[in-house]
Structures are given as C-alpha cells and as structure tokens.
Amino acid sequence: MLALQEYIDSDEEEVKTGESQGKPEFSVKNSLQICAAPLVLPTGSEECIKHIDPTAKEVSFNPKFEELFSPMVGPENPFKTQQQQSSRNMLSGYVEPAYVSEFQFENQRRTFNSFGYALDPTVGSEGDGTKIITTTGQSDEINTDAKTVFESTKLRPLDKRKRKKNNDPSDIEGFLGPWGGFIDEQRVMKPSEEEAAELEELASKKNKKGKPIEEKPIEEKSILHISDSVDYQGRSFLHAPQDVGVNLKSDTPPERCFLPKAHIHTWSGHSKGIAAIRWFPRTAHLLLSASMDCRIKLWEVYNERRCVRTYYGHKQAVRDICFNNSGKLFLSAAYDRYIKLWDTETGQVVKRFSSRKIPYCIKFNPDKNKQHLFVAGTSDKKIICWDTRSGDIVQEYDRHLGAVNSITFVDDNRRFVTTSDDKSLRVWEWDIPVDMKYIADPTMHSMPAVTPAPNGKWLACQSMDNKIVIFSALNRFKINRKKTFTGHMVAGYACSLDFSPDLSYLVSGDADGKCYIWDWKTTKLYKKWKAHDNVCISVLWHPHEPSKLTELEGTAHLLDELDKKLMVLLRDGRTLIGYLRSVDQFANLVLHRTIERIHVGKEYGDIPRGVFIVRGENVVLLGEIDAEKEAELPLTEVSVDEILDAQRQEQESKQEQQKLVSKALKERGLHLMPDLTHDDMF
C-alpha cells in the first residue's frame, strides 16, 4: 500500500519538478500510520485467466492461447467421455471448412460407387494422397493405374492400328494432319451374298407397292366449242361484249350492291369437283375454271353462256389458275408437279415450269412492268419466282416451316403476303428473300385462302377454326379483333371468299355447300342459302354487277337479284322507271334510281325520284324496258321545266274543257261522279 502511494505518472513527474523545489519534501516513511489489513501471502498461481463465453460471436480483447482453449466454466459431467466433451458443430464432430475440387470429388465418389475404392481423403495421412481406401478398409494391393471412372481402363483392339501420317503443311494436296485414316481401313463395305439377296427382295416389294411412273408425256391440246370465235369485225371472244346492258370496261364499281335473290344459270361440263375459278381481268365477261378432272374450261358469262374452250395438258388434278393483266395468258398449277403457261385464245402451251414439288398456289406479279415474273408456293415450304421469258428461277423465298397455301400482293405490288400450314402469316418485300414481318400467335390457325379488299386496306383470311379473320394490309399488318365473321363451317376445306365491289358485303362458301353473306361494317350475317350438294369451295362477286355471284362445286352457278330496268304504271296515271331491288309477299316493290316520266304529246321529261317504294295494290302495269325498242320510239326528250310547263298547260286546258262539259250536263239536269282514285294513298 505504501508503494502505491509513491507511484505517480511520468507526465505528472515532469510537471511537478518545478513545484518540488519550493516545497519541503514529504515522505510517508517519516509519518506514523496504522494499517489494519493483515499481510496475506498468495498460495496459488498469480496469473489470472479470463474465461470466454463459447456462445459469444465477438471477442473485444486479444486473448491468449490458454484463454482460448481453456475448459468451459461450470460443473463438469463426469459421465461423458473425452470425445463427448470435445466441441463440435455437427452430430459426429467438428467440421472445418475446406476447398475441394468439385470434379475431383465427383470423380472419387463415382469411382467408389462403381469400383469400391477411392483415394483416402484423410488429412495428414501417410502416402501423400496416394493411399487407397476400400469398402472393407485400407489396402495397398490394388493397382492404381487408370483407376477412376474418367480414365480408360481397357484398350480396344482397334486402337493399336496405325494411322496414315503426313504432317507436312507444304504438301497442300497430300496433307493429312489429325484426319488421316487407318492404314488397313476399308471405306466401302460390300454386303455378303445373304445380305444382298435380302436387300434385293426388299427393293422388289417396294417397287410393287409404289405407283408406276408414267414416262409417256401427256398430249397438250385444246378444243374450241363455239363456231363464231370472231365477230364481224374480226375480234376474238376475248373482246368484251357491248350489248349486255353493263359497261364492262368501266373502272368504277357499282354505286351500291344488293343481296342476290334468284338463281340464273348453271354451267355443267366438268366430271369432277372444281378447285378454282377466276374472272377474266377487268371485264369479267369470261370465267375460267380448273377441275379435278385435269381439265381447264373457259365459259361465257353473258348472252348464251356457252363453254368457249377446253384446255388439256395435265396428268393430275389442277390446283390453281391465274390470269395475267391482259388476260391473253394464264398459268395452271397441278398435282403432276408442273406449272404451264397457256395462250388463252389459241389454247397452246407457251412454256412449262417444274421444281419437282407440288405447286399449291400461283400468282402473276400485277405490276405492268413485271408481267414476265410469277411466284408459286410449293409443298417443300418454298416460294419460287420464275421468269417466263427464260424459264429460269430468279428468286427463292424459303422461310416458311410448312407448305405454302396462298400468295397475295399488297401495297401497290411492292410486297406480298403468304400463308402456310405452319399457322403463320409472313410479309415479304419483292425480290428480298427475308420476310419483313412474321405474324404467328398461339391462337392462330392455318389460313389457306386470303382475299384483298377492293380498296387495298384489308386482307380477309379463311381460318381453319370456322372464322374469317381480318388483317390490315397497310404498314402494320395487324389483326382487326373487331371484325371476325362466324357462322359457317369450313371443316378443313380451303373455301375462298370475296368482297362486293362497293365493300359492303363479304361472301364465302362452306363445307355443307351453303353460301354466306355478311355485312362488312357490322359483321352481321345477312343471308345464307343452300347452293350445292357438296362443299362450296369458291365464291366470286362480279366486279361490274351489283348482285351477281358465281359459286362452284362440281358445277358453276350464277345468282342474280331481279335488278332489271322496269316501267311501272300506277293507278293515278304516273309512270315510274327504275331498277327493281326487292319484292315481298304483298307484291310491294322497291325501285332504285327511279325516275318519273311525264309524257306530253311526243315530248317527255324525267324527274329523278331516287329510291321509291310502290304498294302492290297501286300497280296497274309492270314490264321490263327493252333499250333497243325504246330508242326507236319517235319521242323527244326535253328538260324538266319545259315538260312541267307543258303538263300544266295541258291540265289547264283539260280543266276548262271539263267545266264546259259540267255546265252543259247541269243544264240538262245531270251530275258527274267525282274521281276517287286521287284520294288513295300511294
């Protein structure tokens, strides 16, 4: 205790050196003190060990070795062995983390499972990692050469063969490198006599099952069925008639189209089903049909509606046909793998094309500067472009994953759209064999028939889920979810479809032989009727007639509403002239483009009335107008004002004459009965 009183800090000693000189020195030894604590001598170790909690995660001081490995503080269980008392972090002991190669670990584990031995993984064991441990214990007698599963244990007999060597890089033709073959290697193995006999027997059976190939080429010819192939001016049947009451050379569609009501004509001539029909370009006064009986026929649409010419040149069913822009040439594609170019007027085959695959669809390039090029979709997932001048293939498009079913040109013929059995729609730039747009959706089905709208803005696609889906034909080519036409059943057939010329109706056939007409704006089903006994595979709307359709199955039908120009005489004396659009069960008439004709002497004038509804009981006389006879009548057409003035003067003269007659009758005591016809509602 006395020693502690004398202990001071070194800094304090320096500070107090100056003060100690002026003060008298004080010593504890010189003072008298009494210490009550007895002097105790320690008997144990003087070193104090600080115990560490084994559950602590941190140590705030630097412990010594004895402190780290000292036993735990607390009572000791005398019944535990030394191994049980040792610290451990798992049930069987204490495991320290260590790095082991995953490949070497799997190598030794698989070797132990397969062969029953592996390298001893014990750390610090004898042998420096070469000692072997087995399932029964350690053993040094096992051969350690190539002992793992990843090392070869046996040499194959052929591994001892020598290879041909020539590693000289200067020898360009004879350099072998690692690709040199074996010295005694046999490249061609000849079958034994028994194997050769077996192969010959299999080949003979295969030839018997296969259909024999006809090597003899078919005769290409055509038959003209009409005697007046040229008219009095020397014009052929390709020239459009001008005496049918319709301007077939007009580029403008009808103002308004109507639903067909009556069956006009049936063309019969094919012995099997018809696969495709096409209008003659622009005028549509001729109809071309391709049939399963390997024949192609050309029909008249107006006048006598005769079969003009039959074309023979295919050995199997004709799949598709296509006119060029002028109609002087057309293409035909058949299942005999041939595409043939025909002269429409003479019936001669101009050229033949074949890629040894079945062509499913063909289409001329509509551009007037590319009429010598056409594309064909084949069964080997390709779209091939041919040049009709040279007969060579100039381009191939091979991005589809299934047979190509349809080809449709859009965007002013700069692009074309194709559909395939792979349930996709692809858009191509002309002469670029990479698709610019790929449309495929899990909900989409195959679309074997596609038709563009008359305005070029939409594509109508016949989907195999009994729906007609609409795609935009502009830049995006996006499906229009709001326009989906349903109600028919195609049952897997590629039923083609068509638009009315004024884009007001959409028409399609179905598998039951019915024809369906929908409203384009509302997608409402307007009409359906039984057109054929079997599937109605194609329907075309006449481009110049407001309500004429052509359908086909085995025969072709022409349907028409009674839209003829009629003259109707009413009970009140008025005369109406217009196109009859509808007749109901009460004989009520709906006239379109109606005019009221007023006759005064040998002069007449026409007053436009638009759409006019006439009650059936008011009709006195009804008849069709003959344009030729009407032109021969000695009548003069005047303006509306002139004819109304003449009619008023005529009525005034009649009234003056009627007054004189009435006055004379009254003088004699007679009275006239009033005319009640003018009081009716018309």
Short mmCIF file of C-alpha atoms in Angstrom, two decimals, residues 24-369:
data_model
loop_
_atom_site.label_atom_id
_atom_site.label_comp_id
_atom_site.label_asym_id
_atom_site.label_seq_id
_atom_site.Cartn_x
_atom_site.Cartn_y
_atom_site.Cartn_z
CA PRO A 24 9.64 20.85 1.63
CA GLU A 25 9.96 17.12 0.77
CA PHE A 26 7.24 14.97 2.37
CA SER A 27 7.84 11.27 2.97
CA VAL A 28 5.34 8.72 4.05
CA LYS A 29 8.07 6.82 5.80
CA ASN A 30 8.56 9.72 8.20
CA SER A 31 4.86 9.77 9.18
CA LEU A 32 3.21 7.33 11.52
CA GLN A 33 0.35 5.27 10.02
CA ILE A 34 -1.69 2.27 11.19
CA CYS A 35 -2.65 -0.48 8.61
CA ALA A 36 -5.48 -2.74 9.83
CA ALA A 37 -5.27 -5.22 6.88
CA PRO A 38 -3.16 -8.22 7.63
CA LEU A 39 -0.42 -9.31 5.27
CA VAL A 40 -1.67 -12.34 3.24
CA LEU A 41 0.70 -14.35 1.10
CA PRO A 42 -0.87 -15.92 -2.08
CA THR A 43 -0.56 -19.70 -2.27
CA GLY A 44 -1.90 -20.37 -5.88
CA SER A 45 -0.89 -19.19 -9.31
CA GLU A 46 -0.52 -15.48 -9.58
CA GLU A 47 -1.73 -15.41 -13.22
CA CYS A 48 -5.45 -14.55 -13.72
CA ILE A 49 -7.20 -16.25 -16.71
CA LYS A 50 -10.20 -14.53 -18.21
CA HIS A 51 -12.77 -17.07 -19.34
CA ILE A 52 -14.54 -16.64 -22.72
CA ASP A 53 -18.16 -17.48 -23.33
CA PRO A 54 -18.17 -20.20 -26.03
CA THR A 55 -21.50 -18.92 -27.43
CA ALA A 56 -20.21 -15.37 -27.95
CA LYS A 57 -19.80 -14.16 -31.53
CA GLU A 58 -17.26 -11.43 -30.80
CA VAL A 59 -14.11 -11.02 -28.60
CA SER A 60 -13.31 -7.46 -27.53
CA PHE A 61 -9.70 -8.15 -26.46
CA ASN A 62 -6.71 -10.12 -27.63
CA PRO A 63 -6.91 -13.41 -25.74
CA LYS A 64 -4.02 -15.73 -25.04
CA PHE A 65 -3.74 -19.35 -26.14
CA GLU A 66 -4.62 -20.63 -22.66
CA GLU A 67 -7.75 -18.48 -22.61
CA LEU A 68 -8.95 -19.68 -25.99
CA PHE A 69 -8.52 -23.37 -25.26
CA SER A 70 -9.36 -23.36 -21.57
CA PRO A 71 -12.23 -25.61 -20.46
CA MET A 72 -15.72 -24.21 -20.10
CA VAL A 73 -16.59 -22.61 -16.80
CA GLY A 74 -19.08 -24.62 -14.83
CA PRO A 75 -19.60 -28.08 -13.44
CA GLU A 76 -18.18 -30.96 -15.45
CA ASN A 77 -20.25 -34.03 -16.30
CA PRO A 78 -18.21 -36.95 -15.00
CA PHE A 79 -20.13 -39.48 -17.11
CA LYS A 80 -19.13 -38.04 -20.55
CA THR A 81 -16.15 -39.39 -22.39
CA GLN A 82 -13.41 -37.22 -23.78
CA GLN A 83 -14.91 -37.34 -27.28
CA GLN A 84 -18.32 -36.30 -25.98
CA GLN A 85 -16.85 -33.41 -24.08
CA SER A 86 -14.99 -32.04 -27.11
CA SER A 87 -16.58 -29.13 -29.00
CA ARG A 88 -18.40 -29.98 -32.22
CA ASN A 89 -20.64 -28.23 -34.75
CA MET A 90 -22.36 -31.32 -36.07
CA LEU A 91 -23.58 -34.61 -34.66
CA SER A 92 -20.46 -36.60 -35.46
CA GLY A 93 -17.84 -33.98 -34.61
CA TYR A 94 -16.36 -30.69 -35.61
CA VAL A 95 -16.02 -29.94 -39.31
CA GLU A 96 -13.79 -27.19 -40.56
CA PRO A 97 -14.47 -25.56 -43.97
CA ALA A 98 -12.03 -26.56 -46.69
CA TYR A 99 -11.78 -26.20 -50.50
CA VAL A 100 -12.27 -29.37 -52.55
CA SER A 101 -12.39 -29.54 -56.35
CA GLU A 102 -15.91 -30.45 -57.45
CA PHE A 103 -14.62 -32.53 -60.34
CA GLN A 104 -12.18 -34.50 -58.16
CA PHE A 105 -14.88 -35.04 -55.54
CA GLU A 106 -17.32 -36.41 -58.13
CA ASN A 107 -14.51 -38.44 -59.70
CA GLN A 108 -13.67 -40.19 -56.43
CA ARG A 109 -17.33 -40.59 -55.42
CA ARG A 110 -18.30 -42.27 -58.71
CA THR A 111 -15.17 -44.41 -58.62
CA PHE A 112 -16.01 -45.57 -55.11
CA ASN A 113 -19.62 -46.35 -56.09
CA SER A 114 -18.57 -48.18 -59.27
CA PHE A 115 -15.37 -49.98 -58.30
CA GLY A 116 -15.47 -49.96 -54.48
CA TYR A 117 -12.30 -47.96 -53.87
CA ALA A 118 -11.10 -44.34 -53.82
CA LEU A 119 -8.24 -42.20 -52.61
CA ASP A 120 -8.02 -41.73 -48.84
CA PRO A 121 -9.31 -38.18 -48.11
CA THR A 122 -7.87 -38.09 -44.56
CA VAL A 123 -5.73 -35.01 -43.98
CA GLY A 124 -2.20 -35.79 -42.88
CA SER A 125 -2.40 -39.48 -43.72
CA GLU A 126 0.59 -41.46 -44.89
CA GLY A 127 1.29 -41.83 -48.61
CA ASP A 128 0.79 -38.16 -49.60
CA GLY A 129 -2.68 -38.70 -51.08
CA THR A 130 -1.87 -41.92 -52.94
CA LYS A 131 -3.28 -44.28 -50.35
CA ILE A 132 -6.36 -46.26 -51.39
CA ILE A 133 -9.36 -46.87 -49.17
CA THR A 134 -11.91 -49.57 -49.97
CA THR A 135 -15.29 -50.59 -48.65
CA THR A 136 -13.69 -53.10 -46.29
CA GLY A 137 -10.74 -50.99 -45.25
CA GLN A 138 -7.42 -49.72 -46.46
CA SER A 139 -5.48 -51.74 -49.00
CA ASP A 140 -2.27 -51.08 -50.87
CA GLU A 141 -2.51 -54.10 -53.16
CA ILE A 142 -4.98 -52.50 -55.62
CA ASN A 143 -3.48 -51.44 -58.92
CA THR A 144 -3.73 -47.67 -59.06
CA ASP A 145 -3.12 -47.31 -62.81
CA ALA A 146 -6.19 -45.83 -64.57
CA LYS A 147 -8.34 -46.44 -61.56
CA THR A 148 -11.02 -43.73 -61.88
CA VAL A 149 -14.20 -43.88 -63.92
CA PHE A 150 -12.99 -40.98 -66.09
CA GLU A 151 -9.86 -42.81 -67.14
CA SER A 152 -9.73 -45.58 -69.69
CA THR A 153 -9.28 -48.99 -68.13
CA LYS A 154 -9.21 -51.14 -71.25
CA LEU A 155 -7.74 -50.68 -74.67
CA ARG A 156 -9.87 -51.64 -77.65
CA PRO A 157 -8.33 -53.99 -80.18
CA LEU A 158 -8.62 -51.46 -83.00
CA ASP A 159 -6.81 -48.77 -81.02
CA LYS A 160 -3.49 -50.39 -81.90
CA ARG A 161 -4.00 -49.69 -85.60
CA LYS A 162 -1.65 -47.21 -87.17
CA ARG A 163 -2.86 -44.10 -88.94
CA LYS A 164 -1.55 -42.60 -92.12
CA LYS A 165 0.66 -39.67 -91.33
CA ASN A 166 1.57 -36.66 -93.40
CA ASN A 167 2.03 -33.56 -91.25
CA ASP A 168 3.97 -31.58 -93.81
CA PRO A 169 1.99 -28.32 -94.32
CA SER A 170 3.89 -27.58 -97.52
CA ASP A 171 2.24 -30.60 -99.17
CA ILE A 172 -1.13 -28.98 -99.85
CA GLU A 173 -2.77 -31.90 -101.63
CA GLY A 174 -1.31 -34.71 -99.51
CA PHE A 175 -1.53 -33.10 -96.05
CA LEU A 176 -3.44 -35.33 -93.63
CA GLY A 177 -2.87 -33.97 -90.15
CA PRO A 178 -5.14 -35.48 -87.50
CA TRP A 179 -7.65 -36.54 -90.16
CA GLY A 180 -5.53 -39.30 -91.63
CA GLY A 181 -7.28 -42.63 -91.94
CA PHE A 182 -6.09 -46.01 -90.74
CA ILE A 183 -3.67 -47.97 -92.86
CA ASP A 184 -5.89 -51.06 -93.14
CA GLU A 185 -9.19 -49.15 -93.18
CA GLN A 186 -11.89 -50.22 -95.68
CA ARG A 187 -14.02 -47.34 -96.86
CA VAL A 188 -16.65 -49.40 -98.75
CA MET A 189 -18.18 -52.48 -97.23
CA LYS A 190 -19.62 -54.95 -99.70
CA PRO A 191 -22.65 -56.88 -98.38
CA SER A 192 -22.47 -60.62 -98.21
CA GLU A 193 -24.46 -62.87 -100.53
CA GLU A 194 -27.23 -63.37 -97.94
CA GLU A 195 -27.48 -59.63 -97.24
CA ALA A 196 -27.53 -58.83 -100.97
CA ALA A 197 -30.40 -61.29 -101.53
CA GLU A 198 -32.36 -59.78 -98.63
CA LEU A 199 -31.86 -56.23 -99.93
CA GLU A 200 -32.96 -57.23 -103.41
CA GLU A 201 -36.12 -58.80 -102.01
CA LEU A 202 -36.98 -55.63 -100.06
CA ALA A 203 -36.44 -53.46 -103.13
CA SER A 204 -38.73 -55.66 -105.24
CA LYS A 205 -41.50 -55.41 -102.62
CA LYS A 206 -41.14 -51.64 -102.50
CA ASN A 207 -41.43 -51.36 -106.27
CA LYS A 208 -44.61 -53.44 -106.25
CA LYS A 209 -46.24 -51.17 -103.65
CA GLY A 210 -45.31 -47.93 -105.40
CA LYS A 211 -47.36 -46.48 -108.24
CA PRO A 212 -45.69 -46.94 -111.62
CA ILE A 213 -44.38 -43.72 -113.08
CA GLU A 214 -45.77 -42.79 -116.46
CA GLU A 215 -42.85 -41.87 -118.63
CA LYS A 216 -45.02 -41.05 -121.64
CA PRO A 217 -45.74 -37.30 -121.80
CA ILE A 218 -49.37 -36.24 -121.98
CA GLU A 219 -50.75 -34.66 -125.11
CA GLU A 220 -51.23 -30.91 -124.72
CA LYS A 221 -54.20 -29.67 -126.72
CA SER A 222 -57.33 -27.53 -126.56
CA ILE A 223 -60.78 -27.77 -128.13
CA LEU A 224 -62.82 -24.78 -129.32
CA HIS A 225 -66.53 -25.37 -128.70
CA ILE A 226 -68.01 -22.34 -130.49
CA SER A 227 -68.21 -21.69 -134.22
CA ASP A 228 -68.23 -17.88 -134.03
CA SER A 229 -64.84 -17.40 -132.38
CA VAL A 230 -64.55 -13.99 -134.09
CA ASP A 231 -67.23 -11.38 -134.76
CA TYR A 232 -67.94 -9.45 -137.96
CA GLN A 233 -65.06 -7.07 -137.17
CA GLY A 234 -62.58 -9.90 -136.66
CA ARG A 235 -62.46 -9.55 -132.86
CA SER A 236 -61.98 -12.75 -130.86
CA PHE A 237 -64.02 -13.93 -127.89
CA LEU A 238 -61.53 -12.15 -125.60
CA HIS A 239 -63.12 -8.84 -126.61
CA ALA A 240 -65.78 -7.73 -124.12
CA PRO A 241 -69.35 -7.54 -125.49
CA GLN A 242 -71.05 -4.15 -125.54
CA ASP A 243 -74.69 -5.23 -125.87
CA VAL A 244 -75.22 -6.69 -122.40
CA GLY A 245 -76.53 -3.54 -120.71
CA VAL A 246 -73.45 -3.19 -118.48
CA ASN A 247 -70.32 -1.17 -119.10
CA LEU A 248 -67.74 -3.91 -118.68
CA LYS A 249 -64.80 -1.59 -119.40
CA SER A 250 -65.60 0.76 -116.55
CA ASP A 251 -63.08 1.11 -113.75
CA THR A 252 -65.62 2.36 -111.21
CA PRO A 253 -67.60 -0.20 -109.18
CA PRO A 254 -71.41 -0.10 -108.86
CA GLU A 255 -72.78 2.61 -106.60
CA ARG A 256 -74.45 0.10 -104.32
CA CYS A 257 -74.61 -3.69 -104.19
CA PHE A 258 -77.59 -5.79 -103.10
CA LEU A 259 -78.21 -9.29 -101.85
CA PRO A 260 -78.84 -11.84 -104.62
CA LYS A 261 -82.29 -13.42 -104.76
CA ALA A 262 -82.60 -15.73 -107.77
CA HIS A 263 -80.64 -18.50 -109.45
CA ILE A 264 -79.92 -17.54 -113.08
CA HIS A 265 -77.75 -20.19 -114.72
CA THR A 266 -75.75 -23.37 -114.10
CA TRP A 267 -72.64 -24.28 -116.09
CA SER A 268 -72.10 -28.03 -116.40
CA GLY A 269 -69.14 -29.65 -118.10
CA HIS A 270 -66.64 -30.89 -115.54
CA SER A 271 -66.85 -34.52 -114.46
CA LYS A 272 -65.25 -33.91 -111.03
CA GLY A 273 -65.10 -31.15 -108.46
CA ILE A 274 -63.85 -27.68 -109.34
CA ALA A 275 -60.79 -26.38 -107.48
CA ALA A 276 -60.63 -22.73 -108.59
CA ILE A 277 -62.43 -20.14 -110.73
CA ARG A 278 -61.17 -16.78 -111.99
CA TRP A 279 -62.82 -13.82 -113.73
CA PHE A 280 -61.35 -12.52 -116.96
CA PRO A 281 -59.29 -9.45 -115.98
CA ARG A 282 -61.14 -6.13 -115.82
CA THR A 283 -64.20 -7.02 -117.94
CA ALA A 284 -65.22 -10.32 -116.26
CA HIS A 285 -67.17 -11.39 -119.37
CA LEU A 286 -65.43 -14.79 -119.29
CA LEU A 287 -65.00 -17.31 -116.48
CA LEU A 288 -62.06 -19.73 -116.19
CA SER A 289 -62.50 -22.91 -114.12
CA ALA A 290 -59.95 -25.56 -113.06
CA SER A 291 -61.17 -29.01 -112.08
CA MET A 292 -60.05 -32.27 -110.53
CA ASP A 293 -60.67 -33.96 -113.89
CA CYS A 294 -57.36 -32.44 -115.13
CA ARG A 295 -59.19 -30.00 -117.42
CA ILE A 296 -59.50 -26.24 -117.61
CA LYS A 297 -62.57 -24.66 -119.19
CA LEU A 298 -63.42 -21.14 -120.35
CA TRP A 299 -67.08 -20.04 -120.12
CA GLU A 300 -69.20 -17.15 -121.32
CA VAL A 301 -70.83 -15.07 -118.56
CA TYR A 302 -73.32 -13.21 -120.78
CA ASN A 303 -75.53 -13.99 -123.77
CA GLU A 304 -75.73 -17.76 -124.36
CA ARG A 305 -73.27 -18.63 -121.55
CA ARG A 306 -71.56 -21.37 -123.57
CA CYS A 307 -68.32 -23.25 -122.95
CA VAL A 308 -65.82 -21.47 -125.18
CA ARG A 309 -62.68 -23.64 -124.94
CA THR A 310 -61.33 -26.63 -123.02
CA TYR A 311 -57.62 -26.98 -122.24
CA TYR A 312 -55.96 -30.41 -121.84
CA GLY A 313 -52.39 -30.65 -120.58
CA HIS A 314 -52.16 -32.05 -117.05
CA LYS A 315 -51.97 -35.66 -115.90
CA GLN A 316 -53.38 -34.98 -112.44
CA ALA A 317 -55.87 -32.61 -110.83
CA VAL A 318 -55.40 -28.89 -111.42
CA ARG A 319 -54.86 -26.99 -108.17
CA ASP A 320 -54.77 -23.29 -109.12
CA ILE A 321 -55.04 -20.92 -112.11
CA CYS A 322 -54.15 -17.27 -112.65
CA PHE A 323 -54.59 -14.73 -115.49
CA ASN A 324 -52.07 -12.05 -116.34
CA ASN A 325 -53.21 -8.43 -116.52
CA SER A 326 -54.31 -8.57 -120.16
CA GLY A 327 -55.97 -11.98 -119.95
CA LYS A 328 -54.15 -13.24 -123.04
CA LEU A 329 -52.09 -15.68 -120.96
CA PHE A 330 -52.86 -17.72 -117.87
CA LEU A 331 -50.98 -20.12 -115.61
CA SER A 332 -52.14 -23.50 -114.35
CA ALA A 333 -50.63 -25.50 -111.47
CA ALA A 334 -51.44 -29.18 -111.00
CA TYR A 335 -50.56 -32.11 -108.78
CA ASP A 336 -48.36 -33.55 -111.55
CA ARG A 337 -45.73 -31.01 -110.33
CA TYR A 338 -45.96 -28.91 -113.49
CA ILE A 339 -46.83 -25.25 -113.97
CA LYS A 340 -47.87 -24.45 -117.53
CA LEU A 341 -48.30 -21.13 -119.30
CA TRP A 342 -51.23 -21.14 -121.75
CA ASP A 343 -52.35 -18.87 -124.56
CA THR A 344 -55.99 -18.10 -123.74
CA GLU A 345 -57.11 -17.54 -127.33
CA THR A 346 -55.27 -20.32 -129.18
CA GLY A 347 -55.04 -22.85 -126.34
CA GLN A 348 -51.35 -23.58 -126.91
CA VAL A 349 -48.84 -24.22 -124.13
CA VAL A 350 -46.25 -21.45 -124.25
CA LYS A 351 -43.87 -22.78 -121.56
CA ARG A 352 -43.58 -25.37 -118.81
CA PHE A 353 -42.05 -24.95 -115.35
CA SER A 354 -41.29 -27.52 -112.66
CA SER A 355 -39.34 -27.66 -109.40
CA ARG A 356 -40.20 -31.37 -108.84
CA LYS A 357 -42.51 -30.32 -106.00
CA ILE A 358 -46.29 -29.86 -105.99
CA PRO A 359 -47.27 -26.20 -106.58
CA TYR A 360 -50.16 -25.18 -104.32
CA CYS A 361 -50.69 -21.58 -105.46
CA ILE A 362 -49.51 -19.36 -108.32
CA LYS A 363 -49.73 -15.63 -108.91
CA PHE A 364 -48.51 -13.24 -111.59
CA ASN A 365 -46.84 -10.06 -110.40
CA PRO A 366 -49.61 -7.47 -111.03
CA ASP A 367 -47.08 -4.74 -111.83
CA LYS A 368 -47.32 -3.93 -115.54
CA ASN A 369 -43.52 -3.84 -115.82
#
